[in-house]
PDB file of C-alpha atoms in Angstrom:
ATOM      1  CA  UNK L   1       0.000   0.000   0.000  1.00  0.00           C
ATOM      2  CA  UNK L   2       1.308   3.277  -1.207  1.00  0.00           C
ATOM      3  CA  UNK L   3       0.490   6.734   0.506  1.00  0.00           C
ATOM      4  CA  UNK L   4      -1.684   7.602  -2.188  1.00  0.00           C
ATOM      5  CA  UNK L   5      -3.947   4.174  -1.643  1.00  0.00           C
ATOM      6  CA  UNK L   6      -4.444   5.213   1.663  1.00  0.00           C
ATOM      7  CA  UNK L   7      -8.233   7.456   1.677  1.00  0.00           C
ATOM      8  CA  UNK L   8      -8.317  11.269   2.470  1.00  0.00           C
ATOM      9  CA  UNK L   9      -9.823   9.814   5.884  1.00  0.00           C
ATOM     10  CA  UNK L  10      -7.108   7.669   6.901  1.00  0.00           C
ATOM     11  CA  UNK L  11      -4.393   9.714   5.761  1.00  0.00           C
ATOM     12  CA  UNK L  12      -6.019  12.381   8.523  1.00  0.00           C
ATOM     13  CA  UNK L  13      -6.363   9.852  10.700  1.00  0.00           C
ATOM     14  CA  UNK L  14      -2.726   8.949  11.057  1.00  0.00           C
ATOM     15  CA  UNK L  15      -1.639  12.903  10.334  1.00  0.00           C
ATOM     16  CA  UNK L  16      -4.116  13.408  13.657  1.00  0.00           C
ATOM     17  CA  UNK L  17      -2.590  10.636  15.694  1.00  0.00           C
ATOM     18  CA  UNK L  18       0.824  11.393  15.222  1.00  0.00           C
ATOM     19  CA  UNK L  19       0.622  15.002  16.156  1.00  0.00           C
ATOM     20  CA  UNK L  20      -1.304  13.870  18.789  1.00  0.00           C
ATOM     21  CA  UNK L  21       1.188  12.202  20.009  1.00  0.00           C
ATOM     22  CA  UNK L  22       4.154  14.831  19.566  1.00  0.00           C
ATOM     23  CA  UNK L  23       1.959  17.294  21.230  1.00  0.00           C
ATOM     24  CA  UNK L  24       1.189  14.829  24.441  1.00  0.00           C
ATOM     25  CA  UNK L  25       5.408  13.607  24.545  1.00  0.00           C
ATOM     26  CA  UNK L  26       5.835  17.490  24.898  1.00  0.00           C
ATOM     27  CA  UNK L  27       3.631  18.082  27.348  1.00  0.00           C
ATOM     28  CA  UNK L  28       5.735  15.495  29.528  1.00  0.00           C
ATOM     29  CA  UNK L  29       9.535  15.625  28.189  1.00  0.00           C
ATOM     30  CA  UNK L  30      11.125  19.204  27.931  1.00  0.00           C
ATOM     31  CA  UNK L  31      12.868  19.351  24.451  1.00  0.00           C
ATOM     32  CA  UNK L  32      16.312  20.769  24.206  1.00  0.00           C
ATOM     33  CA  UNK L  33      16.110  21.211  20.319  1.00  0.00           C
ATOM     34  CA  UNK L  34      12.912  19.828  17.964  1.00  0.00           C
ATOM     35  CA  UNK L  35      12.754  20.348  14.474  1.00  0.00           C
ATOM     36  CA  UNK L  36       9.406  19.570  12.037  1.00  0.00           C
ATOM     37  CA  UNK L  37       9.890  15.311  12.340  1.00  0.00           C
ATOM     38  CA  UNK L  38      11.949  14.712  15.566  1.00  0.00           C
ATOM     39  CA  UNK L  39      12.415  16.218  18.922  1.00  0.00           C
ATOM     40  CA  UNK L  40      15.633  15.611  21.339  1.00  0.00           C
ATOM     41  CA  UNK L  41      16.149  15.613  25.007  1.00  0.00           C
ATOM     42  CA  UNK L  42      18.359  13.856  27.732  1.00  0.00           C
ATOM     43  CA  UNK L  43      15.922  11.260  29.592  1.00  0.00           C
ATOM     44  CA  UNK L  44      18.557   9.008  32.329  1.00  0.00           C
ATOM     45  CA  UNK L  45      21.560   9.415  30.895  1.00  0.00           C
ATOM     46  CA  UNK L  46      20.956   9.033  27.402  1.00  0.00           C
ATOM     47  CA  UNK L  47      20.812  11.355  24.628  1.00  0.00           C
ATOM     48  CA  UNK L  48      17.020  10.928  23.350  1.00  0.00           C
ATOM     49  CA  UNK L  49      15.520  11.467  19.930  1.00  0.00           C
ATOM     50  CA  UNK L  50      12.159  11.050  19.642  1.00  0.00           C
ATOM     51  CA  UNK L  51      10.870  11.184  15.456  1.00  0.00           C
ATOM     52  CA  UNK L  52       7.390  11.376  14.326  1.00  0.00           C
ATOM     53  CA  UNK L  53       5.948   9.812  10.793  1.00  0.00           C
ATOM     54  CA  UNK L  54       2.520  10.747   9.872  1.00  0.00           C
ATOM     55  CA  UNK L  55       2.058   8.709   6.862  1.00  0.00           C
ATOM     56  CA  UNK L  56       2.683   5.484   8.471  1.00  0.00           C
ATOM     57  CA  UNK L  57       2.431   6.695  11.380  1.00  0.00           C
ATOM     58  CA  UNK L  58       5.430   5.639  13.756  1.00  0.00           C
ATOM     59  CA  UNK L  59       7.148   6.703  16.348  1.00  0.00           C
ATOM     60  CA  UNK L  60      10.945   6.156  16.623  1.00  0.00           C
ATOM     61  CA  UNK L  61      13.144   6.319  19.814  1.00  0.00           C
ATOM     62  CA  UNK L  62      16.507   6.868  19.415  1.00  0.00           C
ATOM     63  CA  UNK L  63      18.399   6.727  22.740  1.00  0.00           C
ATOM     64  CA  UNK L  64      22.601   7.034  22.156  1.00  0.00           C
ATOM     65  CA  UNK L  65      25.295   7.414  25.295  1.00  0.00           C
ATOM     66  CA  UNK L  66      28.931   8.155  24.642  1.00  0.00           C
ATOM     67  CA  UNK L  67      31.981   5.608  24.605  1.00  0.00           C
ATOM     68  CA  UNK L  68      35.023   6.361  26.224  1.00  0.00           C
ATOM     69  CA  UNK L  69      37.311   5.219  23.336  1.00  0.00           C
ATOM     70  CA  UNK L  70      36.471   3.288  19.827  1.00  0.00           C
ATOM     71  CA  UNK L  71      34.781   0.192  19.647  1.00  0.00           C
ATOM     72  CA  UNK L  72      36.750  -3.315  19.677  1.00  0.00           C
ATOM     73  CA  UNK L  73      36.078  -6.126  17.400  1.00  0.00           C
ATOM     74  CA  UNK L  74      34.802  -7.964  20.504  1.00  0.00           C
ATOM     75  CA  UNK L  75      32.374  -5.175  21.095  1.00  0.00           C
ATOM     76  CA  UNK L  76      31.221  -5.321  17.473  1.00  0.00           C
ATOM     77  CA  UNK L  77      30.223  -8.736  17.407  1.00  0.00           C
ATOM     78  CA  UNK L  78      28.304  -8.611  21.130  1.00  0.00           C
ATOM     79  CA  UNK L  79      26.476  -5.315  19.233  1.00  0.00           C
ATOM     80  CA  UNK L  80      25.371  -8.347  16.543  1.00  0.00           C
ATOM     81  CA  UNK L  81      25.025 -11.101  19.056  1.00  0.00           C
ATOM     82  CA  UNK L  82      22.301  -7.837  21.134  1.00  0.00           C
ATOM     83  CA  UNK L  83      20.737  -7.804  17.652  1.00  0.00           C
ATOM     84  CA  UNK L  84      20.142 -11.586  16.958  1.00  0.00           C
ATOM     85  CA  UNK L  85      18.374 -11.496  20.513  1.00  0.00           C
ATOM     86  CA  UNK L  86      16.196  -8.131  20.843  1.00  0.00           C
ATOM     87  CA  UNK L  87      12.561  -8.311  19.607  1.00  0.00           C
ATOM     88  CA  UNK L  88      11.889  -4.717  20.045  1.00  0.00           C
ATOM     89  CA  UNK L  89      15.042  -2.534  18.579  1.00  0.00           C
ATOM     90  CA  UNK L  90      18.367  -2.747  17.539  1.00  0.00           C
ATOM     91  CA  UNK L  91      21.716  -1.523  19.283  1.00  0.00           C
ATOM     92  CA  UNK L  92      24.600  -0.333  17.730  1.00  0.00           C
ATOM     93  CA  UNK L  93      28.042   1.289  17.837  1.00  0.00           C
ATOM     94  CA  UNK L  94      29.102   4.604  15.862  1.00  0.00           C
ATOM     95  CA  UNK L  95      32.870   5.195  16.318  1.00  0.00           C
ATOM     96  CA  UNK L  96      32.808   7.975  14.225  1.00  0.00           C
ATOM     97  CA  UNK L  97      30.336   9.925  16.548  1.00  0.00           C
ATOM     98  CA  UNK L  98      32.026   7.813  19.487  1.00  0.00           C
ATOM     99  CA  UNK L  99      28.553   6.423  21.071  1.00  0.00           C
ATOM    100  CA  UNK L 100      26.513   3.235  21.090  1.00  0.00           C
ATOM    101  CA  UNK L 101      22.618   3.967  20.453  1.00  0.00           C
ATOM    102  CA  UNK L 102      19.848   1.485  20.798  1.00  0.00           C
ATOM    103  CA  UNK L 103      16.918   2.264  18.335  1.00  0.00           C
ATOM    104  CA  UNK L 104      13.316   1.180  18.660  1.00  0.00           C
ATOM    105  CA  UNK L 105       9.819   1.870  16.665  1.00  0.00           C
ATOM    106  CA  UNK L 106       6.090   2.065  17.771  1.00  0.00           C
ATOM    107  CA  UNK L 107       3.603   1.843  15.662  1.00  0.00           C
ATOM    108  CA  UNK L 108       1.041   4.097  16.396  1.00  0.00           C
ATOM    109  CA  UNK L 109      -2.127   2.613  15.698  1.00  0.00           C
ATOM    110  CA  UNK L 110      -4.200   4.466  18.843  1.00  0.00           C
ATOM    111  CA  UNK L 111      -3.959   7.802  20.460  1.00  0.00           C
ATOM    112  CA  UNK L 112      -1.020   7.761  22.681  1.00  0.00           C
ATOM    113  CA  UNK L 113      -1.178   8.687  26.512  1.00  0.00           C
ATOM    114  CA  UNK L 114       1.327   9.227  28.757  1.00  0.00           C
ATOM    115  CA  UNK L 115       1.137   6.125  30.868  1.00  0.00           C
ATOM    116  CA  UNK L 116       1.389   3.924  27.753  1.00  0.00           C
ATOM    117  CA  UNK L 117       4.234   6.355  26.095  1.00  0.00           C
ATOM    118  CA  UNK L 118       6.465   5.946  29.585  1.00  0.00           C
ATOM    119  CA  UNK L 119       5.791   2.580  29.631  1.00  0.00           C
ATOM    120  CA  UNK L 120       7.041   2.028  25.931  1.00  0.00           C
ATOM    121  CA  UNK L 121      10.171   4.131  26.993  1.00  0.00           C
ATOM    122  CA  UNK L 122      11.355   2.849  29.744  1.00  0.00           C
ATOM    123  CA  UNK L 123      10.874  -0.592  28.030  1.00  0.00           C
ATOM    124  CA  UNK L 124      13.233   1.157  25.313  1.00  0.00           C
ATOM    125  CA  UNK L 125      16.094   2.375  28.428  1.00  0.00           C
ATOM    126  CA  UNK L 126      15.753  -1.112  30.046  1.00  0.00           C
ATOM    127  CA  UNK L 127      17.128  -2.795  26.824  1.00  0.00           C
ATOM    128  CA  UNK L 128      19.930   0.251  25.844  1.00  0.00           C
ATOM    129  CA  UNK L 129      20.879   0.134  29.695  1.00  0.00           C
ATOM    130  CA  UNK L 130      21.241  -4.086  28.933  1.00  0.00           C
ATOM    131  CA  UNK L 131      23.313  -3.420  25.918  1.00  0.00           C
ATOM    132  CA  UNK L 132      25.530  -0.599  26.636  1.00  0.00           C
ATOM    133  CA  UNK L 133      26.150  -2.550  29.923  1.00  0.00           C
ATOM    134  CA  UNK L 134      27.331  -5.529  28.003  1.00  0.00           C
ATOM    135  CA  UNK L 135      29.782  -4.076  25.613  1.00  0.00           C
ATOM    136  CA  UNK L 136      31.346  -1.813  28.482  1.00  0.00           C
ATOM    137  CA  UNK L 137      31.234  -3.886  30.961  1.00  0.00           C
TER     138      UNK L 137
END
């Protein structure tokens, strides 16, 4: 299904939900810098990104901490062993920016409130905290 299968109605729909949904995350994360798809904050310890798609619509966490020094081959393959084993994101290591970042995407297929959006994120810190606590630890 293309964007332009999708009726007038549902692409609304999905504009609706995800602005929704950036408007409600705002109302409960102060945003250091946002621009017109993604919005960024520190939320424990991490560097957060939060994007927004309308067409789809999703919603994309990015959470990224910094590494001391480049990554070893040994930390390179536990980043792909992390991958073979998470369900909900993938983790992985950028020497040229020097960090590790897990990334994980909703699918936002119901108005979003802030119980369920905390819930979601956390979930999302639980598994960066497992795998940046793996390959520095």
């Amino acid at each position: 299904m293309t964007h332009c299968d999708l009726s007038a109605a549902e692409q609304q729909h999905r504009r609706e939900t995800a602005v929704h949904t950036r408007k409600m995350v705002l109302t409960q994360l102060t945003a250091a810098e946002e621009d017109g798809a993604s919005l960024m904050t520190d939320y424990h310890g991490y560097f957060l990104q939060i994007s927004f798609s309308e067409l789809h619509p999703l919603m994309v966490f990015c959470l990224a901490k910094a590494l001391a020094k480049p990554s070893t081959a040994k930390q390179r393959q536990m980043t792909n062993e992390l991958n073979l084993r998470s369900i909900l994101g993938s983790h992985a290591i950028n020497d040229e920016v020097g960090c590790y970042s897990y990334r994980a995407t909703h699918w936002l297929d119901a108005e979003m409130e802030p119980q369920r959006f905390f819930e979601i994120l956390d979930r999302c810190v639980d598994e960066a905290d497992r795998g940046f606590g793996k390959l520095t630890g």
